[in-house]
Amino acid sequence: VGAVAASEMFYKLLIVVFLAVSLQGTPSDGQKKKETLLSEKVSQMMEWASKRAVIRMNGEKFRRLIRAPPRNYSVVIMFTALQPQRQCAVCKQADEEYQILANSWRYSNAFTNRIFFATVDFDEGSDVFQMLNMNSAPTFINFPAKGKPKRADTYELQVRGFAAEQLARWVADRTDVHIRVIRPPNYAGPLMLGLLLAFIGSLAYLRRNNLEFLFNKNVWAFSALVVLFQMTVHSNASFSFQSYIHGSSQAQFVAETHIVLLFNAAVTLGMVLLHEAATSDLDVGKRKIMCVAGIGLVVLFFSWLLSIFRAKYHGYPYSFLLG
Ligand SMILES: *[C@@H]1O[C@H](CO)[C@@H](O)[C@H](O)[C@H]1NC(C)=O
């Protein structure tokens, strides 16, 4: 009797062990579904990313691909308002930098499905703005692969500006994905300078026997116009100078306007001095002093203006003398 009971026990045990092993071996239905849903989402995101570096999202896409679990990829989203009637000039500038960042990632050798860049425009997904309690644009938020966005997952635009390089640093901080920003070259500045140099060069060549024209006021007037034109072209984005000048092109203190005005005036004064040195009939010694002072003013204040501008508009690539 004992032997029969023992073998019955043994078979029961065998069945239990078998059941336990086979249950563990195959994942439950729920887990399988989750896995297929995840890979569907990943391939959907990859498909969109292959079409454009910055994926455009509306409320429905945002809820399905970002809000709802499961997710194993980070998504950086720029919340913006690009429709002309919203009159958000900053949005347009931020968008340009964001496109540079996303394209640098999209076309780099390191591109993977770990992180995607997307955008939600207020006019296409105002429900998302409402859901996140957001009332300003542009705003950059990183939705990490695990968990909800923390405080540091919202980019500090006011402090850091929106240059692609700054955004890349923040992304590296939050997701450990390092993106090398590659800017399409901007030829406007060098082209202007090149034209000016070519103009002066050809004048000097044509009149190489008579360099009087260097003292011609029209030549200097033309140069002054070119320099001023350069300044006005860039002044839309305005200029940072310690505490008097706001650290981004988002805002501008009142004193800042006056400082920039003063610097521009100093450049102009330099030009006028140069002109006077060339045309007045004072003695040679005084004219030399005026000439040197004029050149000094122009060079010093122009490079100062540029360095202010660089500090203000973080992506600006040019400098002159001062860093
Ligand atoms: C996320 O999961 C999908 C599906 O399992 C997989 O193909 C993809 O490589 C995963 N992504 C990362 C970054 O692990």
mmCIF file of C-alpha atoms and ligand atoms in Angstrom:
data_model
loop_
_atom_site.group_PDB
_atom_site.id
_atom_site.type_symbol
_atom_site.label_atom_id
_atom_site.label_comp_id
_atom_site.label_asym_id
_atom_site.label_seq_id
_atom_site.Cartn_x
_atom_site.Cartn_y
_atom_site.Cartn_z
ATOM 1 C CA VAL A 1 0.000 0.000 0.000
ATOM 2 C CA GLY A 2 2.817 2.325 0.954
ATOM 3 C CA ALA A 3 4.593 1.710 -2.354
ATOM 4 C CA VAL A 4 1.417 2.500 -4.356
ATOM 5 C CA ALA A 5 0.833 5.757 -2.409
ATOM 6 C CA ALA A 6 4.459 6.758 -2.904
ATOM 7 C CA SER A 7 4.349 6.247 -6.654
ATOM 8 C CA GLU A 8 1.020 8.107 -6.880
ATOM 9 C CA MET A 9 2.618 11.001 -5.011
ATOM 10 C CA PHE A 10 5.589 10.834 -7.389
ATOM 11 C CA TYR A 11 3.357 11.074 -10.478
ATOM 12 C CA LYS A 12 1.395 13.977 -8.992
ATOM 13 C CA LEU A 13 4.629 15.764 -8.264
ATOM 14 C CA LEU A 14 5.831 15.098 -11.806
ATOM 15 C CA ILE A 15 2.634 16.612 -13.233
ATOM 16 C CA VAL A 16 2.965 19.712 -11.046
ATOM 17 C CA VAL A 17 6.583 20.201 -12.070
ATOM 18 C CA PHE A 18 5.677 19.677 -15.733
ATOM 19 C CA LEU A 19 2.852 22.229 -15.516
ATOM 20 C CA ALA A 20 5.046 24.734 -13.754
ATOM 21 C CA VAL A 21 7.814 24.422 -16.333
ATOM 22 C CA SER A 22 5.469 24.641 -19.325
ATOM 23 C CA LEU A 23 3.645 27.673 -17.905
ATOM 24 C CA GLN A 24 6.893 29.480 -17.350
ATOM 25 C CA GLY A 25 8.219 28.595 -20.786
ATOM 26 C CA THR A 26 5.470 30.370 -22.748
ATOM 27 C CA PRO A 27 4.718 34.013 -21.949
ATOM 28 C CA SER A 28 1.157 34.856 -21.049
ATOM 29 C CA ASP A 29 -1.136 36.275 -23.705
ATOM 30 C CA GLY A 30 -0.976 39.738 -22.216
ATOM 31 C CA GLN A 31 2.774 39.860 -22.409
ATOM 32 C CA LYS A 32 2.746 38.692 -26.010
ATOM 33 C CA LYS A 33 0.257 41.379 -26.945
ATOM 34 C CA LYS A 34 2.373 43.982 -25.239
ATOM 35 C CA GLU A 35 5.437 42.856 -27.162
ATOM 36 C CA THR A 36 3.678 43.023 -30.551
ATOM 37 C CA LEU A 37 2.160 46.395 -29.698
ATOM 38 C CA LEU A 38 5.608 47.710 -28.793
ATOM 39 C CA SER A 39 7.242 46.507 -31.984
ATOM 40 C CA GLU A 40 4.326 47.928 -33.993
ATOM 41 C CA LYS A 41 4.841 51.287 -32.333
ATOM 42 C CA VAL A 42 8.591 51.199 -32.906
ATOM 43 C CA SER A 43 8.216 50.390 -36.597
ATOM 44 C CA GLN A 44 5.556 53.106 -36.959
ATOM 45 C CA MET A 45 7.909 55.673 -35.430
ATOM 46 C CA MET A 46 10.779 54.463 -37.639
ATOM 47 C CA GLU A 47 8.615 54.779 -40.735
ATOM 48 C CA TRP A 48 7.699 58.372 -39.918
ATOM 49 C CA ALA A 49 11.278 59.203 -38.976
ATOM 50 C CA SER A 50 12.461 57.920 -42.344
ATOM 51 C CA LYS A 51 10.154 60.439 -44.034
ATOM 52 C CA ARG A 52 11.046 63.524 -41.994
ATOM 53 C CA ALA A 53 13.520 64.091 -39.198
ATOM 54 C CA VAL A 54 10.906 65.849 -37.050
ATOM 55 C CA ILE A 55 7.695 63.821 -36.762
ATOM 56 C CA ARG A 56 4.512 65.909 -36.720
ATOM 57 C CA MET A 57 2.002 64.766 -34.145
ATOM 58 C CA ASN A 58 -1.580 65.574 -33.341
ATOM 59 C CA GLY A 59 -3.513 64.648 -30.209
ATOM 60 C CA GLU A 60 -4.387 61.142 -31.374
ATOM 61 C CA LYS A 61 -0.811 60.225 -32.344
ATOM 62 C CA PHE A 62 0.562 61.764 -29.169
ATOM 63 C CA ARG A 63 -1.756 59.684 -26.962
ATOM 64 C CA ARG A 64 -1.151 56.449 -28.862
ATOM 65 C CA LEU A 65 2.610 56.608 -29.399
ATOM 66 C CA ILE A 66 3.871 58.672 -26.490
ATOM 67 C CA ARG A 67 1.364 58.800 -23.651
ATOM 68 C CA ALA A 68 0.242 55.157 -23.675
ATOM 69 C CA PRO A 69 2.591 52.394 -22.522
ATOM 70 C CA PRO A 70 4.480 50.303 -23.544
ATOM 71 C CA ARG A 71 7.373 52.388 -24.868
ATOM 72 C CA ASN A 72 11.095 51.708 -24.988
ATOM 73 C CA TYR A 73 12.126 54.876 -26.888
ATOM 74 C CA SER A 74 12.541 58.472 -25.799
ATOM 75 C CA VAL A 75 10.710 61.188 -27.668
ATOM 76 C CA VAL A 76 11.727 64.829 -27.589
ATOM 77 C CA ILE A 77 8.804 67.065 -28.481
ATOM 78 C CA MET A 78 8.802 70.687 -29.454
ATOM 79 C CA PHE A 79 5.458 72.242 -28.592
ATOM 80 C CA THR A 80 5.067 75.183 -30.857
ATOM 81 C CA ALA A 81 2.744 77.524 -32.733
ATOM 82 C CA LEU A 82 3.987 77.987 -36.270
ATOM 83 C CA GLN A 83 0.787 79.174 -37.938
ATOM 84 C CA PRO A 84 1.291 82.741 -39.139
ATOM 85 C CA GLN A 85 -1.777 84.015 -37.273
ATOM 86 C CA ARG A 86 -0.129 83.026 -33.953
ATOM 87 C CA GLN A 87 2.631 85.555 -34.674
ATOM 88 C CA CYS A 88 5.273 83.591 -32.800
ATOM 89 C CA ALA A 89 8.541 84.798 -34.313
ATOM 90 C CA VAL A 90 10.600 82.907 -31.750
ATOM 91 C CA CYS A 91 8.811 79.685 -32.697
ATOM 92 C CA LYS A 92 10.149 79.997 -36.226
ATOM 93 C CA GLN A 93 13.734 80.536 -35.081
ATOM 94 C CA ALA A 94 13.484 77.673 -32.559
ATOM 95 C CA ASP A 95 12.034 75.452 -35.263
ATOM 96 C CA GLU A 96 15.031 76.106 -37.529
ATOM 97 C CA GLU A 97 17.459 75.085 -34.770
ATOM 98 C CA TYR A 98 15.333 72.057 -33.888
ATOM 99 C CA GLN A 99 15.338 70.910 -37.517
ATOM 100 C CA ILE A 100 19.138 71.204 -37.566
ATOM 101 C CA LEU A 101 19.352 69.065 -34.408
ATOM 102 C CA ALA A 102 16.891 66.426 -35.669
ATOM 103 C CA ASN A 103 18.555 66.221 -39.076
ATOM 104 C CA SER A 104 21.994 65.885 -37.468
ATOM 105 C CA TRP A 105 20.627 62.872 -35.596
ATOM 106 C CA ARG A 106 18.595 61.444 -38.472
ATOM 107 C CA TYR A 107 21.532 61.402 -40.896
ATOM 108 C CA SER A 108 24.256 60.418 -38.449
ATOM 109 C CA ASN A 109 25.794 56.936 -38.395
ATOM 110 C CA ALA A 110 24.698 56.564 -34.787
ATOM 111 C CA PHE A 111 20.979 56.853 -35.661
ATOM 112 C CA THR A 112 18.894 54.236 -33.781
ATOM 113 C CA ASN A 113 15.329 53.795 -32.572
ATOM 114 C CA ARG A 114 16.300 54.906 -29.061
ATOM 115 C CA ILE A 115 15.163 58.483 -29.546
ATOM 116 C CA PHE A 116 12.817 60.331 -31.885
ATOM 117 C CA PHE A 117 12.164 64.008 -32.469
ATOM 118 C CA ALA A 118 8.623 65.200 -32.858
ATOM 119 C CA THR A 119 6.586 68.361 -32.781
ATOM 120 C CA VAL A 120 3.057 69.260 -31.758
ATOM 121 C CA ASP A 121 1.651 72.464 -33.187
ATOM 122 C CA PHE A 122 -0.950 74.279 -31.125
ATOM 123 C CA ASP A 123 -3.303 74.424 -34.079
ATOM 124 C CA GLU A 124 -3.124 70.664 -34.661
ATOM 125 C CA GLY A 125 -3.061 69.419 -31.068
ATOM 126 C CA SER A 126 -4.443 72.009 -28.685
ATOM 127 C CA ASP A 127 -5.868 69.094 -26.659
ATOM 128 C CA VAL A 128 -2.282 68.004 -25.905
ATOM 129 C CA PHE A 129 -1.412 71.505 -24.705
ATOM 130 C CA GLN A 130 -4.443 71.347 -22.448
ATOM 131 C CA MET A 131 -3.629 67.859 -21.180
ATOM 132 C CA LEU A 132 -0.098 68.934 -20.222
ATOM 133 C CA ASN A 133 -1.282 72.228 -18.815
ATOM 134 C CA MET A 134 1.018 74.098 -21.111
ATOM 135 C CA ASN A 135 0.554 77.751 -21.946
ATOM 136 C CA SER A 136 3.704 78.876 -23.701
ATOM 137 C CA ALA A 137 5.433 78.022 -26.919
ATOM 138 C CA PRO A 138 7.976 77.022 -27.909
ATOM 139 C CA THR A 139 8.531 74.420 -25.170
ATOM 140 C CA PHE A 140 10.800 71.382 -25.437
ATOM 141 C CA ILE A 141 9.957 68.298 -23.355
ATOM 142 C CA ASN A 142 11.739 64.950 -23.289
ATOM 143 C CA PHE A 143 9.438 61.979 -22.762
ATOM 144 C CA PRO A 144 11.874 59.377 -21.396
ATOM 145 C CA ALA A 145 11.699 55.699 -22.363
ATOM 146 C CA LYS A 146 10.750 54.828 -18.787
ATOM 147 C CA GLY A 147 8.429 56.788 -16.530
ATOM 148 C CA LYS A 148 6.994 60.273 -16.776
ATOM 149 C CA PRO A 149 8.916 63.423 -17.649
ATOM 150 C CA LYS A 150 10.643 64.922 -14.601
ATOM 151 C CA ARG A 151 11.317 68.572 -13.981
ATOM 152 C CA ALA A 152 14.646 68.463 -15.853
ATOM 153 C CA ASP A 153 12.930 66.906 -18.858
ATOM 154 C CA THR A 154 11.534 70.323 -19.689
ATOM 155 C CA TYR A 155 14.203 72.336 -21.452
ATOM 156 C CA GLU A 156 15.051 75.683 -19.853
ATOM 157 C CA LEU A 157 14.661 77.788 -22.932
ATOM 158 C CA GLN A 158 14.918 81.138 -21.154
ATOM 159 C CA VAL A 159 18.267 80.203 -19.610
ATOM 160 C CA ARG A 160 19.920 78.185 -22.340
ATOM 161 C CA GLY A 161 18.548 79.649 -25.552
ATOM 162 C CA PHE A 162 17.472 77.450 -28.421
ATOM 163 C CA ALA A 163 20.689 76.904 -30.371
ATOM 164 C CA ALA A 164 20.877 73.350 -31.696
ATOM 165 C CA GLU A 165 24.171 72.794 -29.803
ATOM 166 C CA GLN A 166 22.524 73.684 -26.490
ATOM 167 C CA LEU A 167 19.567 71.435 -27.240
ATOM 168 C CA ALA A 168 21.992 68.606 -28.116
ATOM 169 C CA ARG A 169 23.742 69.027 -24.738
ATOM 170 C CA TRP A 170 20.410 68.803 -22.938
ATOM 171 C CA VAL A 171 19.390 65.715 -24.950
ATOM 172 C CA ALA A 172 22.723 64.029 -24.097
ATOM 173 C CA ASP A 173 22.081 64.856 -20.448
ATOM 174 C CA ARG A 174 18.586 63.388 -20.421
ATOM 175 C CA THR A 175 18.907 60.369 -22.718
ATOM 176 C CA ASP A 176 22.640 59.648 -23.023
ATOM 177 C CA VAL A 177 22.323 59.986 -26.786
ATOM 178 C CA HIS A 178 25.129 62.227 -28.048
ATOM 179 C CA ILE A 179 24.369 64.148 -31.206
ATOM 180 C CA ARG A 180 27.005 66.038 -33.140
ATOM 181 C CA VAL A 181 25.266 69.075 -34.596
ATOM 182 C CA ILE A 182 26.026 69.644 -38.250
ATOM 183 C CA ARG A 183 24.967 73.026 -39.544
ATOM 184 C CA PRO A 184 24.357 73.776 -43.171
ATOM 185 C CA PRO A 185 26.881 76.517 -43.902
ATOM 186 C CA ASN A 186 25.605 80.103 -43.929
ATOM 187 C CA TYR A 187 27.181 81.976 -46.785
ATOM 188 C CA ALA A 188 25.533 85.382 -46.340
ATOM 189 C CA GLY A 189 28.183 86.926 -44.071
ATOM 190 C CA PRO A 190 31.314 85.769 -45.917
ATOM 191 C CA LEU A 191 29.638 86.595 -49.246
ATOM 192 C CA MET A 192 29.060 90.206 -48.193
ATOM 193 C CA LEU A 193 32.609 90.534 -46.954
ATOM 194 C CA GLY A 194 33.899 88.945 -50.130
ATOM 195 C CA LEU A 195 31.906 91.384 -52.299
ATOM 196 C CA LEU A 196 33.195 94.328 -50.319
ATOM 197 C CA LEU A 197 36.805 93.137 -50.550
ATOM 198 C CA ALA A 198 36.399 92.455 -54.274
ATOM 199 C CA PHE A 199 35.002 95.955 -54.758
ATOM 200 C CA ILE A 200 37.852 97.594 -52.877
ATOM 201 C CA GLY A 201 40.378 95.317 -54.541
ATOM 202 C CA SER A 202 39.186 96.088 -58.043
ATOM 203 C CA LEU A 203 39.109 99.824 -57.290
ATOM 204 C CA ALA A 204 42.656 99.628 -55.997
ATOM 205 C CA TYR A 205 43.684 97.715 -59.096
ATOM 206 C CA LEU A 206 41.987 100.030 -61.590
ATOM 207 C CA ARG A 207 43.435 103.079 -59.964
ATOM 208 C CA ARG A 208 46.695 101.623 -58.869
ATOM 209 C CA ASN A 209 48.565 104.659 -60.132
ATOM 210 C CA ASN A 210 46.417 107.017 -58.133
ATOM 211 C CA LEU A 211 45.398 105.874 -54.696
ATOM 212 C CA GLU A 212 43.710 109.179 -53.870
ATOM 213 C CA PHE A 213 40.360 107.383 -53.899
ATOM 214 C CA LEU A 214 41.203 105.951 -50.489
ATOM 215 C CA PHE A 215 40.465 109.459 -49.280
ATOM 216 C CA ASN A 216 37.252 109.589 -51.299
ATOM 217 C CA LYS A 217 34.211 110.009 -49.097
ATOM 218 C CA ASN A 218 31.969 107.972 -51.417
ATOM 219 C CA VAL A 219 34.085 104.873 -50.900
ATOM 220 C CA TRP A 220 33.795 105.252 -47.161
ATOM 221 C CA ALA A 221 30.105 106.045 -47.359
ATOM 222 C CA PHE A 222 29.571 102.864 -49.332
ATOM 223 C CA SER A 223 31.553 100.824 -46.786
ATOM 224 C CA ALA A 224 29.583 102.357 -43.932
ATOM 225 C CA LEU A 225 26.328 101.467 -45.677
ATOM 226 C CA VAL A 226 27.419 97.849 -46.111
ATOM 227 C CA VAL A 227 28.384 97.590 -42.440
ATOM 228 C CA LEU A 228 25.105 99.180 -41.329
ATOM 229 C CA PHE A 229 23.133 96.909 -43.615
ATOM 230 C CA GLN A 230 24.841 93.898 -42.038
ATOM 231 C CA MET A 231 23.833 95.146 -38.598
ATOM 232 C CA THR A 232 20.199 95.766 -39.451
ATOM 233 C CA VAL A 233 19.903 92.355 -41.102
ATOM 234 C CA HIS A 234 20.807 90.736 -37.831
ATOM 235 C CA SER A 235 19.178 93.133 -35.435
ATOM 236 C CA ASN A 236 15.788 91.344 -35.622
ATOM 237 C CA ALA A 237 17.242 88.719 -33.360
ATOM 238 C CA SER A 238 18.751 91.491 -31.218
ATOM 239 C CA PHE A 239 21.868 91.210 -29.036
ATOM 240 C CA SER A 240 24.016 89.512 -23.965
ATOM 241 C CA PHE A 241 26.151 91.619 -22.019
ATOM 242 C CA GLN A 242 26.333 90.405 -18.442
ATOM 243 C CA SER A 243 23.351 91.643 -16.518
ATOM 244 C CA TYR A 244 22.433 94.485 -18.857
ATOM 245 C CA ILE A 245 21.775 92.265 -21.802
ATOM 246 C CA HIS A 246 19.387 89.358 -21.624
ATOM 247 C CA GLY A 247 21.063 85.952 -22.072
ATOM 248 C CA SER A 248 18.945 84.950 -25.013
ATOM 249 C CA SER A 249 17.387 86.428 -28.073
ATOM 250 C CA GLN A 250 13.995 85.764 -26.483
ATOM 251 C CA ALA A 251 13.984 89.026 -24.615
ATOM 252 C CA GLN A 252 15.807 92.268 -24.373
ATOM 253 C CA PHE A 253 16.299 94.645 -21.473
ATOM 254 C CA VAL A 254 15.741 98.337 -22.028
ATOM 255 C CA ALA A 255 19.371 99.157 -21.217
ATOM 256 C CA GLU A 256 20.405 96.664 -23.846
ATOM 257 C CA THR A 257 18.818 98.700 -26.594
ATOM 258 C CA HIS A 258 20.721 101.766 -25.412
ATOM 259 C CA ILE A 259 24.045 99.921 -25.222
ATOM 260 C CA VAL A 260 23.628 98.579 -28.726
ATOM 261 C CA LEU A 261 22.592 102.015 -29.916
ATOM 262 C CA LEU A 262 25.681 103.518 -28.268
ATOM 263 C CA PHE A 263 27.970 100.964 -29.872
ATOM 264 C CA ASN A 264 26.436 101.582 -33.263
ATOM 265 C CA ALA A 265 26.908 105.299 -32.700
ATOM 266 C CA ALA A 266 30.585 104.710 -31.837
ATOM 267 C CA VAL A 267 31.084 102.797 -35.062
ATOM 268 C CA THR A 268 29.468 105.609 -36.994
ATOM 269 C CA LEU A 269 31.598 108.203 -35.155
ATOM 270 C CA GLY A 270 34.665 106.225 -36.178
ATOM 271 C CA MET A 271 33.533 106.395 -39.802
ATOM 272 C CA VAL A 272 32.951 110.134 -39.561
ATOM 273 C CA LEU A 273 36.404 110.651 -38.022
ATOM 274 C CA LEU A 274 37.958 108.705 -40.870
ATOM 275 C CA HIS A 275 36.102 110.842 -43.354
ATOM 276 C CA GLU A 276 37.184 114.038 -41.626
ATOM 277 C CA ALA A 277 40.778 112.840 -41.545
ATOM 278 C CA ALA A 278 40.610 112.352 -45.261
ATOM 279 C CA THR A 279 38.964 115.603 -46.274
ATOM 280 C CA SER A 280 39.684 118.306 -43.723
ATOM 281 C CA ASP A 281 42.549 120.667 -44.247
ATOM 282 C CA LEU A 282 44.077 120.374 -40.804
ATOM 283 C CA ASP A 283 47.760 119.570 -40.603
ATOM 284 C CA VAL A 284 49.007 116.052 -41.280
ATOM 285 C CA GLY A 285 49.717 115.219 -37.625
ATOM 286 C CA LYS A 286 46.136 115.906 -36.494
ATOM 287 C CA ARG A 287 44.706 114.036 -39.453
ATOM 288 C CA LYS A 288 46.863 111.017 -38.615
ATOM 289 C CA ILE A 289 45.524 111.030 -35.051
ATOM 290 C CA MET A 290 41.945 111.315 -36.336
ATOM 291 C CA CYS A 291 42.545 108.469 -38.752
ATOM 292 C CA VAL A 292 43.978 106.147 -36.078
ATOM 293 C CA ALA A 293 41.186 107.055 -33.620
ATOM 294 C CA GLY A 294 38.572 106.426 -36.329
ATOM 295 C CA ILE A 295 39.949 103.016 -37.244
ATOM 296 C CA GLY A 296 40.233 102.131 -33.545
ATOM 297 C CA LEU A 297 36.607 103.075 -32.848
ATOM 298 C CA VAL A 298 35.247 101.174 -35.816
ATOM 299 C CA VAL A 299 37.259 98.010 -35.179
ATOM 300 C CA LEU A 300 36.744 97.962 -31.407
ATOM 301 C CA PHE A 301 33.029 98.668 -31.314
ATOM 302 C CA PHE A 302 32.181 96.581 -34.335
ATOM 303 C CA SER A 303 33.872 93.510 -32.839
ATOM 304 C CA TRP A 304 32.210 94.313 -29.512
ATOM 305 C CA LEU A 305 28.815 94.389 -31.168
ATOM 306 C CA LEU A 306 29.505 91.069 -32.839
ATOM 307 C CA SER A 307 30.574 89.451 -29.568
ATOM 308 C CA ILE A 308 27.427 90.724 -27.853
ATOM 309 C CA PHE A 309 25.424 89.354 -30.688
ATOM 310 C CA ARG A 310 27.163 85.981 -30.398
ATOM 311 C CA ALA A 311 26.422 85.784 -26.686
ATOM 312 C CA LYS A 312 22.812 86.616 -27.378
ATOM 313 C CA TYR A 313 22.109 84.483 -30.377
ATOM 314 C CA HIS A 314 23.861 81.288 -29.392
ATOM 315 C CA GLY A 315 24.117 79.707 -32.792
ATOM 316 C CA TYR A 316 25.739 82.710 -34.509
ATOM 317 C CA PRO A 317 28.906 81.477 -36.190
ATOM 318 C CA TYR A 318 30.904 84.654 -36.880
ATOM 319 C CA SER A 319 33.160 86.732 -34.721
ATOM 320 C CA PHE A 320 35.697 89.459 -35.292
ATOM 321 C CA LEU A 321 38.721 89.929 -32.995
ATOM 322 C CA LEU A 322 36.803 89.348 -29.750
ATOM 323 C CA GLY A 323 35.456 85.831 -29.121
HETATM 324 C C1 LIG B 1 12.172 48.321 -28.411
HETATM 325 O O1 LIG B 1 11.409 47.160 -28.622
HETATM 326 C C2 LIG B 1 11.292 46.739 -29.977
HETATM 327 C C3 LIG B 1 10.359 45.553 -30.008
HETATM 328 O O2 LIG B 1 10.706 44.582 -29.089
HETATM 329 C C4 LIG B 1 12.674 46.408 -30.541
HETATM 330 O O3 LIG B 1 12.580 46.050 -31.886
HETATM 331 C C5 LIG B 1 13.554 47.643 -30.391
HETATM 332 O O4 LIG B 1 14.865 47.363 -30.828
HETATM 333 C C6 LIG B 1 13.575 48.117 -28.943
HETATM 334 N N1 LIG B 1 14.303 49.371 -28.880
HETATM 335 C C7 LIG B 1 15.303 49.593 -28.031
HETATM 336 C C8 LIG B 1 15.950 50.913 -28.096
HETATM 337 O O5 LIG B 1 15.669 48.740 -27.232
#
